[in-house]
Each structure stands twice: as C-alpha cells, then as structure tokens.
C-alpha cells in the first residue's frame, strides 16, 4: 500500500510512503487520486523509452493519465546511484 500524507509547511507539501519498499517520496503538488475500473486501463507502450516508468495508461473522464510503477522508479533511482 502507498500512503499519501500532508507534510509540515516548511517541507515539501506531500509525502508518499510505500509500506513494502522502505521509501518515501516528497513532492510539492499532488494532482489527485483516482480509482478506475480495470477496463479503463491500457498497457503502456513497451518500446517507448520515455515510458519506461509507466506501467499503464488510465482513461478517466476523457483524460489519459500515466500510472507510474513505483518498483520501476526505485530500480531507476538505484541504477543511477
């Protein structure tokens, strides 16, 4: 599970903490949280390097939103360390 909580005013505004990954991500803007049915999610384009962290695309109310894979993001961060 991922928890998203507001942070103190002098820190980045939001923290996302992954329970199973011992990691927290800080960011200033949180666009929102969506729950979508499985049939509203399409696979990402596997050959597109710009989409390497995206595990799918959610279509909601006419908008397409990328679904970022936390494990892929952590692997990319570790590879750069």
JSON list of N, CA and C in Angstrom, two decimals:
[
{"chain": "A", "resi": 1, "resn": "UNK", "atom": "N", "xyz": [0.83, -1.19, 0.00]},
{"chain": "A", "resi": 1, "resn": "UNK", "atom": "CA", "xyz": [0.00, 0.00, 0.00]},
{"chain": "A", "resi": 1, "resn": "UNK", "atom": "C", "xyz": [0.87, 1.24, 0.00]},
{"chain": "A", "resi": 2, "resn": "UNK", "atom": "N", "xyz": [0.35, 2.31, -0.54]},
{"chain": "A", "resi": 2, "resn": "UNK", "atom": "CA", "xyz": [1.03, 3.60, -0.54]},
{"chain": "A", "resi": 2, "resn": "UNK", "atom": "C", "xyz": [0.18, 4.58, 0.26]},
{"chain": "A", "resi": 3, "resn": "UNK", "atom": "N", "xyz": [0.82, 5.30, 1.17]},
{"chain": "A", "resi": 3, "resn": "UNK", "atom": "CA", "xyz": [0.13, 6.30, 1.98]},
{"chain": "A", "resi": 3, "resn": "UNK", "atom": "C", "xyz": [0.58, 7.67, 1.51]},
{"chain": "A", "resi": 4, "resn": "UNK", "atom": "N", "xyz": [-0.35, 8.59, 1.37]},
{"chain": "A", "resi": 4, "resn": "UNK", "atom": "CA", "xyz": [-0.03, 9.96, 0.98]},
{"chain": "A", "resi": 4, "resn": "UNK", "atom": "C", "xyz": [-0.55, 10.87, 2.08]},
{"chain": "A", "resi": 5, "resn": "UNK", "atom": "N", "xyz": [0.37, 11.63, 2.68]},
{"chain": "A", "resi": 5, "resn": "UNK", "atom": "CA", "xyz": [0.01, 12.47, 3.82]},
{"chain": "A", "resi": 5, "resn": "UNK", "atom": "C", "xyz": [0.55, 13.88, 3.62]},
{"chain": "A", "resi": 6, "resn": "UNK", "atom": "N", "xyz": [-0.14, 14.90, 4.17]},
{"chain": "A", "resi": 6, "resn": "UNK", "atom": "CA", "xyz": [0.42, 16.25, 4.09]},
{"chain": "A", "resi": 6, "resn": "UNK", "atom": "C", "xyz": [1.64, 16.36, 5.00]},
{"chain": "A", "resi": 7, "resn": "UNK", "atom": "N", "xyz": [2.62, 17.15, 4.57]},
{"chain": "A", "resi": 7, "resn": "UNK", "atom": "CA", "xyz": [3.85, 17.36, 5.33]},
{"chain": "A", "resi": 7, "resn": "UNK", "atom": "C", "xyz": [3.80, 18.72, 6.02]},
{"chain": "A", "resi": 8, "resn": "UNK", "atom": "N", "xyz": [4.73, 18.98, 6.97]},
{"chain": "A", "resi": 8, "resn": "UNK", "atom": "CA", "xyz": [4.78, 20.31, 7.60]},
{"chain": "A", "resi": 8, "resn": "UNK", "atom": "C", "xyz": [4.97, 21.41, 6.55]},
{"chain": "A", "resi": 9, "resn": "UNK", "atom": "N", "xyz": [4.56, 22.64, 6.88]},
{"chain": "A", "resi": 9, "resn": "UNK", "atom": "CA", "xyz": [4.57, 23.76, 5.94]},
{"chain": "A", "resi": 9, "resn": "UNK", "atom": "C", "xyz": [5.95, 24.08, 5.39]},
{"chain": "A", "resi": 10, "resn": "UNK", "atom": "N", "xyz": [7.02, 23.85, 6.16]},
{"chain": "A", "resi": 10, "resn": "UNK", "atom": "CA", "xyz": [8.37, 24.20, 5.69]},
{"chain": "A", "resi": 10, "resn": "UNK", "atom": "C", "xyz": [9.03, 23.07, 4.90]},
{"chain": "A", "resi": 11, "resn": "UNK", "atom": "N", "xyz": [8.34, 21.98, 4.69]},
{"chain": "A", "resi": 11, "resn": "UNK", "atom": "CA", "xyz": [8.87, 20.83, 3.93]},
{"chain": "A", "resi": 11, "resn": "UNK", "atom": "C", "xyz": [8.07, 20.71, 2.63]},
{"chain": "A", "resi": 12, "resn": "UNK", "atom": "N", "xyz": [8.52, 19.82, 1.73]},
{"chain": "A", "resi": 12, "resn": "UNK", "atom": "CA", "xyz": [7.65, 19.57, 0.57]},
{"chain": "A", "resi": 12, "resn": "UNK", "atom": "C", "xyz": [6.25, 19.24, 1.05]},
{"chain": "A", "resi": 13, "resn": "UNK", "atom": "N", "xyz": [5.26, 19.64, 0.31]},
{"chain": "A", "resi": 13, "resn": "UNK", "atom": "CA", "xyz": [3.88, 19.58, 0.78]},
{"chain": "A", "resi": 13, "resn": "UNK", "atom": "C", "xyz": [3.34, 18.18, 1.00]},
{"chain": "A", "resi": 14, "resn": "UNK", "atom": "N", "xyz": [3.75, 17.19, 0.19]},
{"chain": "A", "resi": 14, "resn": "UNK", "atom": "CA", "xyz": [3.20, 15.85, 0.29]},
{"chain": "A", "resi": 14, "resn": "UNK", "atom": "C", "xyz": [4.31, 14.80, 0.38]},
{"chain": "A", "resi": 15, "resn": "UNK", "atom": "N", "xyz": [4.03, 13.73, 1.09]},
{"chain": "A", "resi": 15, "resn": "UNK", "atom": "CA", "xyz": [4.93, 12.58, 1.16]},
{"chain": "A", "resi": 15, "resn": "UNK", "atom": "C", "xyz": [4.15, 11.34, 0.77]},
{"chain": "A", "resi": 16, "resn": "UNK", "atom": "N", "xyz": [4.72, 10.52, -0.08]},
{"chain": "A", "resi": 16, "resn": "UNK", "atom": "CA", "xyz": [4.13, 9.22, -0.42]},
{"chain": "A", "resi": 16, "resn": "UNK", "atom": "C", "xyz": [5.08, 8.17, 0.14]},
{"chain": "A", "resi": 17, "resn": "UNK", "atom": "N", "xyz": [4.57, 7.35, 1.05]},
{"chain": "A", "resi": 17, "resn": "UNK", "atom": "CA", "xyz": [5.40, 6.33, 1.68]},
{"chain": "A", "resi": 17, "resn": "UNK", "atom": "C", "xyz": [4.93, 4.95, 1.25]},
{"chain": "A", "resi": 18, "resn": "UNK", "atom": "N", "xyz": [5.83, 4.17, 0.72]},
{"chain": "A", "resi": 18, "resn": "UNK", "atom": "CA", "xyz": [5.50, 2.82, 0.28]},
{"chain": "A", "resi": 18, "resn": "UNK", "atom": "C", "xyz": [5.79, 1.85, 1.41]},
{"chain": "A", "resi": 19, "resn": "UNK", "atom": "N", "xyz": [4.79, 1.15, 1.86]},
{"chain": "A", "resi": 19, "resn": "UNK", "atom": "CA", "xyz": [4.92, 0.26, 3.00]},
{"chain": "A", "resi": 19, "resn": "UNK", "atom": "C", "xyz": [5.92, -0.86, 2.76]},
{"chain": "A", "resi": 20, "resn": "UNK", "atom": "N", "xyz": [5.90, -1.47, 1.58]},
{"chain": "A", "resi": 20, "resn": "UNK", "atom": "CA", "xyz": [6.75, -2.62, 1.32]},
{"chain": "A", "resi": 20, "resn": "UNK", "atom": "C", "xyz": [8.12, -2.27, 0.76]},
{"chain": "A", "resi": 21, "resn": "UNK", "atom": "N", "xyz": [8.43, -1.00, 0.56]},
{"chain": "A", "resi": 21, "resn": "UNK", "atom": "CA", "xyz": [9.67, -0.65, -0.11]},
{"chain": "A", "resi": 21, "resn": "UNK", "atom": "C", "xyz": [10.63, 0.19, 0.74]},
{"chain": "A", "resi": 22, "resn": "UNK", "atom": "N", "xyz": [10.28, 0.52, 1.96]},
{"chain": "A", "resi": 22, "resn": "UNK", "atom": "CA", "xyz": [11.14, 1.34, 2.83]},
{"chain": "A", "resi": 22, "resn": "UNK", "atom": "C", "xyz": [11.58, 2.62, 2.13]},
{"chain": "A", "resi": 23, "resn": "UNK", "atom": "N", "xyz": [10.65, 3.31, 1.54]},
{"chain": "A", "resi": 23, "resn": "UNK", "atom": "CA", "xyz": [10.98, 4.53, 0.83]},
{"chain": "A", "resi": 23, "resn": "UNK", "atom": "C", "xyz": [9.83, 5.52, 0.99]},
{"chain": "A", "resi": 24, "resn": "UNK", "atom": "N", "xyz": [10.18, 6.80, 0.96]},
{"chain": "A", "resi": 24, "resn": "UNK", "atom": "CA", "xyz": [9.17, 7.87, 0.94]},
{"chain": "A", "resi": 24, "resn": "UNK", "atom": "C", "xyz": [9.57, 8.86, -0.14]},
{"chain": "A", "resi": 25, "resn": "UNK", "atom": "N", "xyz": [8.61, 9.35, -0.88]},
{"chain": "A", "resi": 25, "resn": "UNK", "atom": "CA", "xyz": [8.85, 10.33, -1.93]},
{"chain": "A", "resi": 25, "resn": "UNK", "atom": "C", "xyz": [8.17, 11.63, -1.54]},
{"chain": "A", "resi": 26, "resn": "UNK", "atom": "N", "xyz": [8.88, 12.75, -1.67]},
{"chain": "A", "resi": 26, "resn": "UNK", "atom": "CA", "xyz": [8.33, 14.06, -1.32]},
{"chain": "A", "resi": 26, "resn": "UNK", "atom": "C", "xyz": [8.07, 14.86, -2.58]},
{"chain": "A", "resi": 27, "resn": "UNK", "atom": "N", "xyz": [6.94, 15.56, -2.62]},
{"chain": "A", "resi": 27, "resn": "UNK", "atom": "CA", "xyz": [6.61, 16.41, -3.76]},
{"chain": "A", "resi": 27, "resn": "UNK", "atom": "C", "xyz": [5.71, 17.53, -3.30]},
{"chain": "A", "resi": 28, "resn": "UNK", "atom": "N", "xyz": [5.76, 18.63, -4.04]},
{"chain": "A", "resi": 28, "resn": "UNK", "atom": "CA", "xyz": [5.01, 19.82, -3.65]},
{"chain": "A", "resi": 28, "resn": "UNK", "atom": "C", "xyz": [3.56, 19.82, -4.10]},
{"chain": "A", "resi": 29, "resn": "UNK", "atom": "N", "xyz": [3.26, 19.19, -5.23]},
{"chain": "A", "resi": 29, "resn": "UNK", "atom": "CA", "xyz": [1.90, 19.23, -5.78]},
{"chain": "A", "resi": 29, "resn": "UNK", "atom": "C", "xyz": [1.37, 17.81, -5.92]},
{"chain": "A", "resi": 30, "resn": "UNK", "atom": "N", "xyz": [0.18, 17.59, -5.44]},
{"chain": "A", "resi": 30, "resn": "UNK", "atom": "CA", "xyz": [-0.50, 16.30, -5.56]},
{"chain": "A", "resi": 30, "resn": "UNK", "atom": "C", "xyz": [-1.73, 16.53, -6.41]},
{"chain": "A", "resi": 31, "resn": "UNK", "atom": "N", "xyz": [-1.74, 15.98, -7.63]},
{"chain": "A", "resi": 31, "resn": "UNK", "atom": "CA", "xyz": [-2.85, 16.22, -8.56]},
{"chain": "A", "resi": 31, "resn": "UNK", "atom": "C", "xyz": [-4.14, 15.56, -8.11]},
{"chain": "A", "resi": 32, "resn": "UNK", "atom": "N", "xyz": [-4.05, 14.44, -7.45]},
{"chain": "A", "resi": 32, "resn": "UNK", "atom": "CA", "xyz": [-5.26, 13.76, -7.01]},
{"chain": "A", "resi": 32, "resn": "UNK", "atom": "C", "xyz": [-5.07, 12.25, -6.98]},
{"chain": "A", "resi": 33, "resn": "UNK", "atom": "N", "xyz": [-6.12, 11.58, -6.62]},
{"chain": "A", "resi": 33, "resn": "UNK", "atom": "CA", "xyz": [-6.12, 10.12, -6.51]},
{"chain": "A", "resi": 33, "resn": "UNK", "atom": "C", "xyz": [-7.32, 9.61, -7.30]},
{"chain": "A", "resi": 34, "resn": "UNK", "atom": "N", "xyz": [-7.10, 8.62, -8.14]},
{"chain": "A", "resi": 34, "resn": "UNK", "atom": "CA", "xyz": [-8.18, 8.08, -8.96]},
{"chain": "A", "resi": 34, "resn": "UNK", "atom": "C", "xyz": [-8.37, 6.60, -8.68]},
{"chain": "A", "resi": 35, "resn": "UNK", "atom": "N", "xyz": [-9.61, 6.18, -8.70]},
{"chain": "A", "resi": 35, "resn": "UNK", "atom": "CA", "xyz": [-9.95, 4.75, -8.69]},
{"chain": "A", "resi": 35, "resn": "UNK", "atom": "C", "xyz": [-10.63, 4.49, -10.03]},
{"chain": "A", "resi": 36, "resn": "UNK", "atom": "N", "xyz": [-10.10, 3.56, -10.76]},
{"chain": "A", "resi": 36, "resn": "UNK", "atom": "CA", "xyz": [-10.65, 3.28, -12.09]},
{"chain": "A", "resi": 36, "resn": "UNK", "atom": "C", "xyz": [-10.91, 1.79, -12.24]},
{"chain": "A", "resi": 37, "resn": "UNK", "atom": "N", "xyz": [-11.90, 1.43, -13.04]},
{"chain": "A", "resi": 37, "resn": "UNK", "atom": "CA", "xyz": [-12.12, 0.02, -13.31]},
{"chain": "A", "resi": 37, "resn": "UNK", "atom": "C", "xyz": [-10.98, -0.52, -14.19]},
{"chain": "A", "resi": 38, "resn": "UNK", "atom": "N", "xyz": [-10.73, -1.80, -14.12]},
{"chain": "A", "resi": 38, "resn": "UNK", "atom": "CA", "xyz": [-9.64, -2.42, -14.90]},
{"chain": "A", "resi": 38, "resn": "UNK", "atom": "C", "xyz": [-9.77, -2.14, -16.39]},
{"chain": "A", "resi": 39, "resn": "UNK", "atom": "N", "xyz": [-10.99, -2.09, -16.90]},
{"chain": "A", "resi": 39, "resn": "UNK", "atom": "CA", "xyz": [-11.16, -1.89, -18.34]},
{"chain": "A", "resi": 39, "resn": "UNK", "atom": "C", "xyz": [-10.86, -0.46, -18.78]},
{"chain": "A", "resi": 40, "resn": "UNK", "atom": "N", "xyz": [-10.59, 0.45, -17.85]},
{"chain": "A", "resi": 40, "resn": "UNK", "atom": "CA", "xyz": [-10.22, 1.83, -18.18]},
{"chain": "A", "resi": 40, "resn": "UNK", "atom": "C", "xyz": [-8.71, 2.00, -18.22]},
{"chain": "A", "resi": 41, "resn": "UNK", "atom": "N", "xyz": [-7.96, 0.90, -18.03]},
{"chain": "A", "resi": 41, "resn": "UNK", "atom": "CA", "xyz": [-6.50, 0.96, -18.01]},
{"chain": "A", "resi": 41, "resn": "UNK", "atom": "C", "xyz": [-5.95, 0.20, -19.21]},
{"chain": "A", "resi": 42, "resn": "UNK", "atom": "N", "xyz": [-5.13, 0.90, -19.99]},
{"chain": "A", "resi": 42, "resn": "UNK", "atom": "CA", "xyz": [-4.49, 0.29, -21.16]},
{"chain": "A", "resi": 42, "resn": "UNK", "atom": "C", "xyz": [-3.00, 0.09, -20.86]},
{"chain": "A", "resi": 43, "resn": "UNK", "atom": "N", "xyz": [-2.37, -0.91, -21.47]},
{"chain": "A", "resi": 43, "resn": "UNK", "atom": "CA", "xyz": [-0.94, -1.10, -21.24]},
{"chain": "A", "resi": 43, "resn": "UNK", "atom": "C", "xyz": [-0.14, 0.06, -21.83]},
{"chain": "A", "resi": 44, "resn": "UNK", "atom": "N", "xyz": [1.03, 0.31, -21.27]},
{"chain": "A", "resi": 44, "resn": "UNK", "atom": "CA", "xyz": [1.89, 1.36, -21.80]},
{"chain": "A", "resi": 44, "resn": "UNK", "atom": "C", "xyz": [2.62, 0.83, -23.03]},
{"chain": "A", "resi": 45, "resn": "UNK", "atom": "N", "xyz": [3.22, 1.73, -23.77]},
{"chain": "A", "resi": 45, "resn": "UNK", "atom": "CA", "xyz": [3.96, 1.33, -24.96]},
{"chain": "A", "resi": 45, "resn": "UNK", "atom": "C", "xyz": [5.33, 0.82, -24.54]},
{"chain": "A", "resi": 46, "resn": "UNK", "atom": "N", "xyz": [5.56, -0.48, -24.66]},
{"chain": "A", "resi": 46, "resn": "UNK", "atom": "CA", "xyz": [6.77, -1.12, -24.15]},
{"chain": "A", "resi": 46, "resn": "UNK", "atom": "C", "xyz": [8.04, -0.62, -24.83]},
{"chain": "A", "resi": 47, "resn": "UNK", "atom": "N", "xyz": [8.00, -0.27, -26.10]},
{"chain": "A", "resi": 47, "resn": "UNK", "atom": "CA", "xyz": [9.21, 0.12, -26.82]},
{"chain": "A", "resi": 47, "resn": "UNK", "atom": "C", "xyz": [9.59, 1.58, -26.66]},
{"chain": "A", "resi": 48, "resn": "UNK", "atom": "N", "xyz": [8.76, 2.38, -26.01]},
{"chain": "A", "resi": 48, "resn": "UNK", "atom": "CA", "xyz": [9.00, 3.82, -25.90]},
{"chain": "A", "resi": 48, "resn": "UNK", "atom": "C", "xyz": [9.83, 4.10, -24.65]},
{"chain": "A", "resi": 49, "resn": "UNK", "atom": "N", "xyz": [11.12, 4.51, -24.81]},
{"chain": "A", "resi": 49, "resn": "UNK", "atom": "CA", "xyz": [11.98, 4.74, -23.63]},
{"chain": "A", "resi": 49, "resn": "UNK", "atom": "C", "xyz": [11.46, 5.82, -22.70]},
{"chain": "A", "resi": 50, "resn": "UNK", "atom": "N", "xyz": [10.68, 6.78, -23.22]},
{"chain": "A", "resi": 50, "resn": "UNK", "atom": "CA", "xyz": [10.15, 7.83, -22.35]},
{"chain": "A", "resi": 50, "resn": "UNK", "atom": "C", "xyz": [9.06, 7.29, -21.42]},
{"chain": "A", "resi": 51, "resn": "UNK", "atom": "N", "xyz": [8.57, 6.09, -21.70]},
{"chain": "A", "resi": 51, "resn": "UNK", "atom": "CA", "xyz": [7.51, 5.48, -20.90]},
{"chain": "A", "resi": 51, "resn": "UNK", "atom": "C", "xyz": [8.03, 4.35, -20.01]},
{"chain": "A", "resi": 52, "resn": "UNK", "atom": "N", "xyz": [9.33, 4.26, -19.78]},
{"chain": "A", "resi": 52, "resn": "UNK", "atom": "CA", "xyz": [9.89, 3.12, -19.06]},
{"chain": "A", "resi": 52, "resn": "UNK", "atom": "C", "xyz": [9.41, 3.00, -17.61]},
{"chain": "A", "resi": 53, "resn": "UNK", "atom": "N", "xyz": [8.97, 4.08, -17.01]},
{"chain": "A", "resi": 53, "resn": "UNK", "atom": "CA", "xyz": [8.47, 4.03, -15.64]},
{"chain": "A", "resi": 53, "resn": "UNK", "atom": "C", "xyz": [6.95, 3.87, -15.57]},
{"chain": "A", "resi": 54, "resn": "UNK", "atom": "N", "xyz": [6.30, 3.88, -16.73]},
{"chain": "A", "resi": 54, "resn": "UNK", "atom": "CA", "xyz": [4.84, 3.82, -16.80]},
{"chain": "A", "resi": 54, "resn": "UNK", "atom": "C", "xyz": [4.39, 2.38, -16.99]},
{"chain": "A", "resi": 55, "resn": "UNK", "atom": "N", "xyz": [3.49, 1.92, -16.12]},
{"chain": "A", "resi": 55, "resn": "UNK", "atom": "CA", "xyz": [3.00, 0.54, -16.24]},
{"chain": "A", "resi": 55, "resn": "UNK", "atom": "C", "xyz": [1.65, 0.46, -16.92]},
{"chain": "A", "resi": 56, "resn": "UNK", "atom": "N", "xyz": [1.02, 1.59, -17.16]},
{"chain": "A", "resi": 56, "resn": "UNK", "atom": "CA", "xyz": [-0.26, 1.60, -17.85]},
{"chain": "A", "resi": 56, "resn": "UNK", "atom": "C", "xyz": [-0.76, 3.02, -18.00]},
{"chain": "A", "resi": 57, "resn": "UNK", "atom": "N", "xyz": [-1.84, 3.17, -18.78]},
{"chain": "A", "resi": 57, "resn": "UNK", "atom": "CA", "xyz": [-2.46, 4.47, -19.00]},
{"chain": "A", "resi": 57, "resn": "UNK", "atom": "C", "xyz": [-3.93, 4.37, -18.59]},
{"chain": "A", "resi": 58, "resn": "UNK", "atom": "N", "xyz": [-4.34, 5.21, -17.65]},
{"chain": "A", "resi": 58, "resn": "UNK", "atom": "CA", "xyz": [-5.73, 5.22, -17.19]},
{"chain": "A", "resi": 58, "resn": "UNK", "atom": "C", "xyz": [-6.50, 6.28, -17.97]},
{"chain": "A", "resi": 59, "resn": "UNK", "atom": "N", "xyz": [-7.64, 5.89, -18.51]},
{"chain": "A", "resi": 59, "resn": "UNK", "atom": "CA", "xyz": [-8.52, 6.83, -19.20]},
{"chain": "A", "resi": 59, "resn": "UNK", "atom": "C", "xyz": [-9.70, 7.14, -18.29]},
{"chain": "A", "resi": 60, "resn": "UNK", "atom": "N", "xyz": [-9.79, 8.40, -17.84]},
{"chain": "A", "resi": 60, "resn": "UNK", "atom": "CA", "xyz": [-10.83, 8.82, -16.91]},
{"chain": "A", "resi": 60, "resn": "UNK", "atom": "C", "xyz": [-11.40, 10.15, -17.38]},
{"chain": "A", "resi": 61, "resn": "UNK", "atom": "N", "xyz": [-12.71, 10.18, -17.58]},
{"chain": "A", "resi": 61, "resn": "UNK", "atom": "CA", "xyz": [-13.41, 11.39, -17.98]},
{"chain": "A", "resi": 61, "resn": "UNK", "atom": "C", "xyz": [-12.74, 12.07, -19.17]},
{"chain": "A", "resi": 62, "resn": "UNK", "atom": "N", "xyz": [-12.32, 11.29, -20.15]},
{"chain": "A", "resi": 62, "resn": "UNK", "atom": "CA", "xyz": [-11.72, 11.84, -21.36]},
{"chain": "A", "resi": 62, "resn": "UNK", "atom": "C", "xyz": [-10.25, 12.19, -21.25]},
{"chain": "A", "resi": 63, "resn": "UNK", "atom": "N", "xyz": [-9.66, 12.04, -20.07]},
{"chain": "A", "resi": 63, "resn": "UNK", "atom": "CA", "xyz": [-8.24, 12.34, -19.88]},
{"chain": "A", "resi": 63, "resn": "UNK", "atom": "C", "xyz": [-7.45, 11.04, -19.77]},
{"chain": "A", "resi": 64, "resn": "UNK", "atom": "N", "xyz": [-6.24, 11.06, -20.30]},
{"chain": "A", "resi": 64, "resn": "UNK", "atom": "CA", "xyz": [-5.35, 9.90, -20.18]},
{"chain": "A", "resi": 64, "resn": "UNK", "atom": "C", "xyz": [-4.26, 10.25, -19.19]},
{"chain": "A", "resi": 65, "resn": "UNK", "atom": "N", "xyz": [-4.12, 9.41, -18.16]},
{"chain": "A", "resi": 65, "resn": "UNK", "atom": "CA", "xyz": [-3.15, 9.64, -17.09]},
{"chain": "A", "resi": 65, "resn": "UNK", "atom": "C", "xyz": [-2.18, 8.46, -17.01]},
{"chain": "A", "resi": 66, "resn": "UNK", "atom": "N", "xyz": [-0.87, 8.72, -16.93]},
{"chain": "A", "resi": 66, "resn": "UNK", "atom": "CA", "xyz": [0.07, 7.62, -16.79]},
{"chain": "A", "resi": 66, "resn": "UNK", "atom": "C", "xyz": [0.01, 7.04, -15.38]},
{"chain": "A", "resi": 67, "resn": "UNK", "atom": "N", "xyz": [0.19, 5.74, -15.28]},
{"chain": "A", "resi": 67, "resn": "UNK", "atom": "CA", "xyz": [0.30, 5.06, -13.99]},
{"chain": "A", "resi": 67, "resn": "UNK", "atom": "C", "xyz": [1.77, 4.73, -13.81]},
{"chain": "A", "resi": 68, "resn": "UNK", "atom": "N", "xyz": [2.41, 5.40, -12.87]},
{"chain": "A", "resi": 68, "resn": "UNK", "atom": "CA", "xyz": [3.84, 5.23, -12.66]},
{"chain": "A", "resi": 68, "resn": "UNK", "atom": "C", "xyz": [4.07, 4.01, -11.77]},
{"chain": "A", "resi": 69, "resn": "UNK", "atom": "N", "xyz": [4.98, 3.15, -12.18]},
{"chain": "A", "resi": 69, "resn": "UNK", "atom": "CA", "xyz": [5.33, 1.96, -11.42]},
{"chain": "A", "resi": 69, "resn": "UNK", "atom": "C", "xyz": [6.36, 2.32, -10.36]},
{"chain": "A", "resi": 70, "resn": "UNK", "atom": "N", "xyz": [6.00, 2.21, -9.09]},
{"chain": "A", "resi": 70, "resn": "UNK", "atom": "CA", "xyz": [6.94, 2.50, -8.02]},
{"chain": "A", "resi": 70, "resn": "UNK", "atom": "C", "xyz": [8.15, 1.58, -8.07]},
{"chain": "A", "resi": 71, "resn": "UNK", "atom": "N", "xyz": [7.99, 0.25, -8.26]},
{"chain": "A", "resi": 71, "resn": "UNK", "atom": "CA", "xyz": [9.19, -0.61, -8.36]},
{"chain": "A", "resi": 71, "resn": "UNK", "atom": "C", "xyz": [10.11, -0.19, -9.51]},
{"chain": "A", "resi": 72, "resn": "UNK", "atom": "N", "xyz": [9.57, 0.17, -10.67]},
{"chain": "A", "resi": 72, "resn": "UNK", "atom": "CA", "xyz": [10.41, 0.61, -11.79]},
{"chain": "A", "resi": 72, "resn": "UNK", "atom": "C", "xyz": [11.13, 1.92, -11.45]},
{"chain": "A", "resi": 73, "resn": "UNK", "atom": "N", "xyz": [10.43, 2.83, -10.77]},
{"chain": "A", "resi": 73, "resn": "UNK", "atom": "CA", "xyz": [11.05, 4.09, -10.38]},
{"chain": "A", "resi": 73, "resn": "UNK", "atom": "C", "xyz": [12.19, 3.85, -9.41]},
{"chain": "A", "resi": 74, "resn": "UNK", "atom": "N", "xyz": [11.99, 2.97, -8.43]},
{"chain": "A", "resi": 74, "resn": "UNK", "atom": "CA", "xyz": [13.05, 2.69, -7.46]},
{"chain": "A", "resi": 74, "resn": "UNK", "atom": "C", "xyz": [14.24, 2.02, -8.12]},
{"chain": "A", "resi": 75, "resn": "UNK", "atom": "N", "xyz": [13.99, 1.13, -9.09]},
{"chain": "A", "resi": 75, "resn": "UNK", "atom": "CA", "xyz": [15.08, 0.50, -9.83]},
{"chain": "A", "resi": 75, "resn": "UNK", "atom": "C", "xyz": [15.88, 1.55, -10.60]},
{"chain": "A", "resi": 76, "resn": "UNK", "atom": "N", "xyz": [15.20, 2.51, -11.22]},
{"chain": "A", "resi": 76, "resn": "UNK", "atom": "CA", "xyz": [15.87, 3.56, -11.98]},
{"chain": "A", "resi": 76, "resn": "UNK", "atom": "C", "xyz": [16.72, 4.45, -11.06]},
{"chain": "A", "resi": 77, "resn": "UNK", "atom": "N", "xyz": [16.20, 4.75, -9.87]},
{"chain": "A", "resi": 77, "resn": "UNK", "atom": "CA", "xyz": [16.96, 5.55, -8.90]},
{"chain": "A", "resi": 77, "resn": "UNK", "atom": "C", "xyz": [18.19, 4.78, -8.44]},
{"chain": "A", "resi": 78, "resn": "UNK", "atom": "N", "xyz": [18.02, 3.50, -8.12]},
{"chain": "A", "resi": 78, "resn": "UNK", "atom": "CA", "xyz": [19.16, 2.68, -7.68]},
{"chain": "A", "resi": 78, "resn": "UNK", "atom": "C", "xyz": [20.22, 2.54, -8.76]},
{"chain": "A", "resi": 79, "resn": "UNK", "atom": "N", "xyz": [19.80, 2.47, -10.02]},
{"chain": "A", "resi": 79, "resn": "UNK", "atom": "CA", "xyz": [20.74, 2.34, -11.12]},
{"chain": "A", "resi": 79, "resn": "UNK", "atom": "C", "xyz": [21.60, 3.60, -11.29]},
{"chain": "A", "resi": 80, "resn": "UNK", "atom": "N", "xyz": [21.06, 4.74, -10.88]},
{"chain": "A", "resi": 80, "resn": "UNK", "atom": "CA", "xyz": [21.80, 6.00, -11.02]},
{"chain": "A", "resi": 80, "resn": "UNK", "atom": "C", "xyz": [22.72, 6.26, -9.83]},
{"chain": "A", "resi": 81, "resn": "UNK", "atom": "N", "xyz": [22.53, 5.52, -8.74]},
{"chain": "A", "resi": 81, "resn": "UNK", "atom": "CA", "xyz": [23.31, 5.78, -7.51]},
{"chain": "A", "resi": 81, "resn": "UNK", "atom": "C", "xyz": [24.73, 5.24, -7.64]}
]
